[in-house]
Short mmCIF file of C-alpha atoms in Angstrom, two decimals:
data_model
loop_
_atom_site.label_atom_id
_atom_site.label_comp_id
_atom_site.label_asym_id
_atom_site.label_seq_id
_atom_site.Cartn_x
_atom_site.Cartn_y
_atom_site.Cartn_z
CA MET A 1 -3.61 165.62 212.31
CA LEU A 2 -3.60 166.46 215.85
CA GLU A 3 0.18 166.53 216.07
CA GLU A 4 0.31 169.06 213.12
CA VAL A 5 -2.48 171.22 214.83
CA ALA A 6 -0.48 171.10 218.08
CA VAL A 7 3.07 172.08 216.27
CA VAL A 8 1.30 174.95 214.76
CA LEU A 9 -0.05 176.16 217.84
CA VAL A 10 3.26 175.58 219.85
CA VAL A 11 4.98 177.73 216.96
CA LEU A 12 2.33 180.50 216.88
CA ILE A 13 2.46 180.80 221.04
CA LEU A 14 6.19 180.84 220.90
CA THR A 15 6.13 183.45 218.09
CA ILE A 16 4.11 185.74 219.83
CA ARG A 17 5.87 185.53 222.71
CA PHE A 18 9.24 186.59 221.01
CA ILE A 19 7.81 189.38 219.21
CA TYR A 20 5.79 190.99 222.35
CA ARG A 21 9.06 190.45 224.64
CA TRP A 22 11.07 191.86 221.37
CA GLN A 23 9.23 194.87 221.01
CA SER A 24 8.56 195.74 224.60
CA GLY A 25 10.24 199.01 226.19
CA ARG A 26 13.43 198.80 228.25
CA CYS A 27 15.00 201.17 230.46
CA SER A 28 18.35 202.26 229.09
CA SER A 29 18.93 204.69 231.70
CA GLU A 30 22.34 203.96 233.84
CA ALA A 31 20.77 206.38 236.64
CA THR A 32 20.60 204.58 240.06
CA LEU A 33 18.67 205.40 243.02
CA ASP A 34 21.66 205.73 245.29
CA GLY A 35 20.72 207.83 248.69
CA LYS A 36 17.18 207.60 247.90
CA THR A 37 14.10 206.17 249.73
CA VAL A 38 11.43 204.25 247.95
CA ILE A 39 8.07 203.06 248.57
CA ILE A 40 6.75 200.15 246.73
CA THR A 41 3.36 199.11 247.56
CA GLY A 42 2.41 195.34 246.73
CA ALA A 43 6.17 194.16 245.27
CA SER A 44 6.52 190.37 245.04
CA ALA A 45 9.69 188.87 245.14
CA GLY A 46 10.76 188.96 241.84
CA GLU A 47 9.41 192.65 241.26
CA LEU A 48 11.51 193.44 244.31
CA LYS A 49 14.46 191.56 242.99
CA ALA A 50 13.86 193.28 239.04
CA PHE A 51 14.11 197.03 240.89
CA THR A 52 16.59 196.71 243.21
CA GLY A 53 18.65 194.73 241.36
CA ARG A 54 20.19 197.36 238.93
CA ARG A 55 19.10 200.23 241.04
CA ALA A 56 20.76 200.12 244.61
CA GLY A 57 19.00 202.68 246.28
CA ARG A 58 19.50 203.34 250.33
CA VAL A 59 16.45 202.07 251.34
CA CYS A 60 13.36 200.51 249.97
CA LEU A 61 10.27 199.95 251.99
CA ILE A 62 8.23 197.41 250.25
CA PRO A 63 4.74 196.69 251.94
CA TRP A 64 3.41 193.55 250.50
CA TRP A 65 -0.24 193.65 250.89
CA LYS A 66 -0.67 189.89 250.53
CA VAL A 67 1.46 189.06 253.85
CA ARG A 68 -0.23 189.72 256.76
CA GLY A 69 2.12 190.38 260.12
CA MET A 70 5.31 190.16 258.17
CA GLU A 71 7.85 192.88 259.24
CA GLY A 72 11.72 193.21 259.32
CA GLY A 73 14.65 193.84 257.01
CA LEU A 74 16.46 191.68 254.49
CA GLU A 75 19.34 192.62 252.30
CA VAL A 76 19.27 192.52 248.25
CA GLY A 77 22.60 193.18 246.74
CA ASP A 78 23.36 196.94 248.41
CA VAL A 79 19.77 197.70 249.43
CA ARG A 80 18.53 197.50 252.91
CA VAL A 81 14.78 196.50 252.31
CA GLU A 82 12.05 196.81 255.08
CA VAL A 83 9.25 195.21 254.79
CA ARG A 84 6.25 196.35 256.45
CA HIS A 85 2.49 195.31 256.81
CA LEU A 86 -0.06 197.45 254.65
CA ASP A 87 -3.50 196.14 253.39
CA THR A 88 -4.28 198.85 251.17
CA SER A 89 -8.29 197.85 250.86
CA ASP A 90 -8.02 198.88 254.55
CA LEU A 91 -8.48 202.49 255.23
CA THR A 92 -6.95 201.97 258.77
CA SER A 93 -3.93 200.11 257.89
CA VAL A 94 -3.30 202.75 255.04
CA ARG A 95 -3.03 205.43 258.13
CA LYS A 96 -1.13 203.14 260.43
CA PHE A 97 1.29 202.58 257.90
CA ALA A 98 1.72 206.04 256.77
CA LYS A 99 2.22 207.10 260.50
CA ARG A 100 5.33 204.90 260.76
CA ILE A 101 6.74 205.78 257.79
CA LEU A 102 6.29 209.79 258.66
CA GLU A 103 7.67 208.86 262.44
CA ASP A 104 10.93 206.88 261.16
CA GLU A 105 11.71 208.24 257.67
CA ARG A 106 13.21 211.95 256.89
CA SER A 107 12.70 211.61 253.22
CA LEU A 108 10.79 209.88 250.48
CA HIS A 109 11.90 210.28 246.87
CA VAL A 110 10.15 207.82 245.11
CA LEU A 111 6.43 206.35 245.64
CA ILE A 112 5.45 203.33 243.78
CA ASN A 113 1.66 202.55 243.79
CA ASN A 114 1.76 199.21 242.33
CA ALA A 115 -0.67 196.95 244.77
CA GLY A 116 -3.54 195.28 242.86
CA MET A 117 -5.84 192.72 242.34
CA MET A 118 -8.28 191.79 239.57
CA GLY A 119 -12.09 192.56 240.09
CA CYS A 120 -13.91 190.14 242.16
CA PRO A 121 -16.39 187.76 240.78
CA LYS A 122 -19.47 189.47 242.93
CA ARG A 123 -19.54 192.93 244.56
CA GLU A 124 -17.74 192.73 247.87
CA VAL A 125 -17.89 195.84 250.44
CA THR A 126 -14.82 196.32 252.61
CA GLN A 127 -15.27 197.20 256.31
CA ASP A 128 -14.91 201.11 254.93
CA GLY A 129 -18.00 200.69 253.19
CA LEU A 130 -15.74 200.87 249.70
CA GLU A 131 -15.87 198.07 246.81
CA LEU A 132 -13.20 195.59 247.56
CA THR A 133 -11.60 195.85 243.88
CA MET A 134 -11.59 199.98 243.89
CA ALA A 135 -10.50 200.17 247.94
CA THR A 136 -7.45 197.58 246.96
CA ASN A 137 -6.28 199.42 243.48
CA TYR A 138 -7.50 202.78 244.00
CA TYR A 139 -8.69 204.27 247.53
CA GLY A 140 -5.48 202.84 249.70
CA HIS A 141 -3.34 204.29 247.18
CA PHE A 142 -5.02 207.84 246.80
CA LEU A 143 -5.24 207.95 250.80
CA LEU A 144 -1.45 206.51 251.15
CA THR A 145 -0.18 209.29 248.70
CA ASN A 146 -2.02 212.09 250.39
CA LEU A 147 -0.62 211.20 253.72
CA LEU A 148 3.08 210.93 252.35
CA LEU A 149 2.65 213.85 250.03
CA GLY A 150 4.30 216.49 252.41
CA LEU A 151 7.23 214.14 253.24
CA MET A 152 7.68 213.75 249.49
CA LYS A 153 7.61 217.48 248.86
CA LYS A 154 10.08 218.43 251.74
CA SER A 155 12.05 215.84 249.65
CA SER A 156 12.02 217.19 246.46
CA PRO A 157 12.34 216.01 243.71
CA GLY A 158 10.20 213.39 243.82
CA ARG A 159 8.59 210.94 241.73
CA ILE A 160 4.79 209.31 242.36
CA ILE A 161 4.15 206.27 239.76
CA ALA A 162 0.65 204.64 239.35
CA LEU A 163 0.62 201.33 238.10
CA THR A 164 -2.74 200.82 235.75
CA SER A 165 -3.70 199.23 232.88
CA SER A 166 -4.84 199.34 229.02
CA ASP A 167 -8.39 198.06 230.57
CA HIS A 168 -9.10 201.41 231.84
CA SER A 169 -10.45 201.75 227.70
CA TYR A 170 -12.88 199.19 228.60
CA VAL A 171 -15.15 201.64 230.58
CA ASN A 172 -17.17 203.94 228.79
CA LYS A 173 -18.52 205.80 231.75
CA LEU A 174 -17.47 206.95 235.12
CA ASN A 175 -20.14 208.20 237.69
CA PRO A 176 -18.07 210.23 240.56
CA ASP A 177 -21.16 209.74 242.62
CA SER A 178 -21.20 205.95 242.39
CA LEU A 179 -17.66 204.75 242.37
CA ASN A 180 -18.23 201.62 244.42
CA PHE A 181 -21.03 200.49 242.01
CA GLU A 182 -23.76 201.58 244.31
CA ARG A 183 -25.67 202.33 241.70
CA GLU A 184 -23.73 201.15 238.60
CA HIS A 185 -23.76 197.82 237.37
CA TYR A 186 -20.94 195.55 238.53
CA SER A 187 -18.84 192.93 236.93
CA SER A 188 -15.35 191.79 237.39
CA ARG A 189 -13.67 193.35 234.45
CA THR A 190 -15.48 196.37 235.06
CA ALA A 191 -14.38 196.73 238.62
CA TYR A 192 -10.82 196.53 237.44
CA GLY A 193 -11.56 198.45 234.47
CA GLN A 194 -12.46 201.61 236.67
CA THR A 195 -9.84 200.97 239.10
CA SER A 196 -7.15 201.33 236.14
CA LEU A 197 -9.40 204.76 234.87
CA CYS A 198 -9.13 206.27 238.25
CA ASN A 199 -5.57 205.69 238.75
CA ILE A 200 -4.84 207.41 235.42
CA LEU A 201 -7.46 210.48 236.35
CA PHE A 202 -5.84 210.50 239.93
CA SER A 203 -2.53 210.97 238.45
CA VAL A 204 -3.74 213.54 236.10
CA GLU A 205 -5.20 215.75 239.28
CA LEU A 206 -2.61 215.01 241.17
CA ALA A 207 0.15 216.46 238.74
CA SER A 208 -2.00 219.76 238.36
CA LYS A 209 -1.76 219.83 242.13
CA LEU A 210 2.13 219.56 242.21
CA GLU A 211 3.14 221.74 239.96
CA GLY A 212 5.97 224.05 240.98
CA THR A 213 6.65 221.46 243.88
CA GLY A 214 9.32 219.47 242.32
CA VAL A 215 7.20 216.37 242.47
CA THR A 216 5.95 214.32 239.55
CA ALA A 217 2.79 212.31 239.03
CA ASN A 218 2.40 209.42 236.40
CA SER A 219 0.98 206.55 235.52
CA VAL A 220 2.38 203.48 233.74
CA HIS A 221 0.88 200.32 232.14
CA PRO A 222 3.42 197.62 232.26
CA GLY A 223 1.92 195.38 229.97
CA CYS A 224 1.05 192.04 230.04
CA VAL A 225 3.10 190.50 232.51
CA HIS A 226 2.81 187.04 234.41
CA THR A 227 3.33 187.80 238.33
CA GLU A 228 1.36 186.98 241.40
CA PHE A 229 -1.15 189.29 240.80
CA PHE A 230 -3.34 186.80 238.88
CA TYR A 231 -3.45 184.35 242.41
CA LYS A 232 -4.85 187.15 244.58
CA GLY A 233 -8.48 186.74 245.73
CA LYS A 234 -10.97 184.61 244.02
CA VAL A 235 -10.44 183.68 240.02
CA THR A 236 -13.04 184.33 237.49
CA LEU A 237 -12.98 182.89 234.24
CA PHE A 238 -11.31 185.66 232.65
CA SER A 239 -8.49 186.05 235.13
CA TRP A 240 -8.02 182.17 234.52
CA ILE A 241 -7.90 182.88 230.82
CA CYS A 242 -5.09 186.11 231.61
CA ARG A 243 -3.15 184.05 233.73
CA LYS A 244 -2.70 181.26 231.32
CA LEU A 245 -2.21 183.43 228.50
CA TYR A 246 0.35 185.87 230.37
CA LEU A 247 2.46 182.73 231.23
CA LEU A 248 2.64 181.51 227.58
CA MET A 249 3.08 184.93 225.66
CA GLY A 250 3.44 187.76 228.36
CA LYS A 251 6.68 189.34 229.97
CA ASP A 252 8.34 187.86 232.98
CA VAL A 253 8.68 190.02 235.75
CA GLN A 254 11.97 191.45 234.89
CA LEU A 255 11.13 192.54 231.69
CA GLY A 256 7.56 193.55 233.13
CA ALA A 257 9.29 195.78 235.65
CA GLN A 258 10.99 198.24 233.29
CA PRO A 259 8.12 200.68 232.25
CA THR A 260 8.04 201.44 236.48
CA ILE A 261 11.84 201.58 236.61
CA TYR A 262 12.03 204.08 233.67
CA LEU A 263 9.86 206.28 235.63
CA ALA A 264 11.57 205.77 238.92
CA VAL A 265 15.01 206.55 237.82
CA SER A 266 15.01 208.29 234.05
CA GLN A 267 16.55 211.65 233.55
CA GLU A 268 14.14 211.73 230.45
CA VAL A 269 11.10 212.11 232.42
CA GLU A 270 12.38 214.03 235.77
CA ASP A 271 10.44 217.16 234.66
CA VAL A 272 7.51 214.88 232.66
CA SER A 273 4.06 214.94 235.18
CA GLY A 274 0.28 213.91 234.16
CA GLN A 275 1.05 211.29 231.87
CA TYR A 276 0.24 207.84 230.98
CA PHE A 277 3.21 205.61 230.07
CA VAL A 278 3.65 202.11 227.87
CA ASP A 279 6.37 200.45 227.63
CA CYS A 280 8.49 203.56 228.23
CA GLN A 281 6.76 206.00 226.12
CA VAL A 282 4.17 208.42 226.66
CA ALA A 283 1.15 206.71 225.32
CA LYS A 284 -2.39 207.63 224.20
CA THR A 285 -5.36 206.99 227.07
CA SER A 286 -9.45 206.97 226.48
CA GLU A 287 -11.20 209.99 225.85
CA LEU A 288 -12.74 209.88 229.66
CA ALA A 289 -8.88 209.21 230.86
CA ARG A 290 -8.45 212.94 229.40
CA GLN A 291 -11.14 214.70 230.72
CA LYS A 292 -9.60 217.10 233.43
CA LYS A 293 -12.88 218.16 234.63
CA LEU A 294 -14.18 214.30 235.35
CA ALA A 295 -10.56 213.78 237.02
CA LYS A 296 -11.13 216.63 239.57
CA GLN A 297 -14.66 215.25 240.37
CA VAL A 298 -13.30 211.65 240.80
CA TRP A 299 -10.83 213.37 243.33
CA GLU A 300 -13.00 215.21 245.30
CA ALA A 301 -15.73 212.57 245.47
CA THR A 302 -12.52 210.08 246.78
CA GLU A 303 -11.83 212.60 249.64
CA VAL A 304 -15.11 212.48 251.01
CA ASP A 305 -15.02 208.61 250.38
CA VAL A 306 -11.90 207.91 252.14
CA LYS A 307 -13.25 210.62 254.69
CA LEU A 308 -9.58 212.75 253.79
CA GLN A 309 -9.31 215.12 256.81
CA PRO A 310 -7.54 218.63 256.98
CA GLU A 311 -4.82 217.95 258.51
CA GLU A 312 -4.06 215.04 255.94
CA LYS A 313 -4.34 217.27 252.90
CA HIS A 314 -0.73 218.60 251.78
CA TYR A 315 -1.32 220.34 248.69
#
């Protein structure tokens, strides 16, 4: 009896795995990033290979949030990759990283805000007074994008891509005055869902500020992908379950990178901005994520939280 149950379970898992991967979106564009400069935050080795393997750009700058003090260059196919230190949860680190980019680079064409972590089991606060999950997944990218926006506008056309998640729909309310859960109930999943929602709202408001500049801003949910993401930070029961399910039935890194590659290179979306993508297609968000007034309120609150200075604004 147990053997029969095991066989049925294995068949079910393999079937779901096959169907999910078969129907997943793929980038069919043959466009490349030759001569372009790209920044990908939080890129793992697998994601790096998936992105550069087919899209040979002049330079890819890959800050790997997990690596402390690792700097230097390496070759990945025809691409020169610079690995630089960046901790998106630390605003000082973000400002130092951006300063060096502005000193060293003459252009920037694609910025992929990819670094992230699951929500912490308990609320933790960074040295900047920000909730750790929000700081890592959202605040750091908000600041980094603003600091590099001037360079991107000079290098136009350009594309800004924010990684997010379908978990944004888990959040049914958002208080711009309590983004760090100062007065709101905290849970691991709520924290992660809120970062996903904020990244979508950030892209919506950023797109409106970039109208007419040639620089677009979109958000993308890569799907259920088994990456190093689930091995960062402290493990919760929810993240442990997700890690096992994604390993058995989710996308591999190559397939999971397709939606991001699509937004980075496809000519179909060169003029598309302020949209949310899933499997290389525009998808519907939650009702909260479509509120432009809320997007503006969250932006203004975030400027205060990251202490964005007048000289750091380029919109």
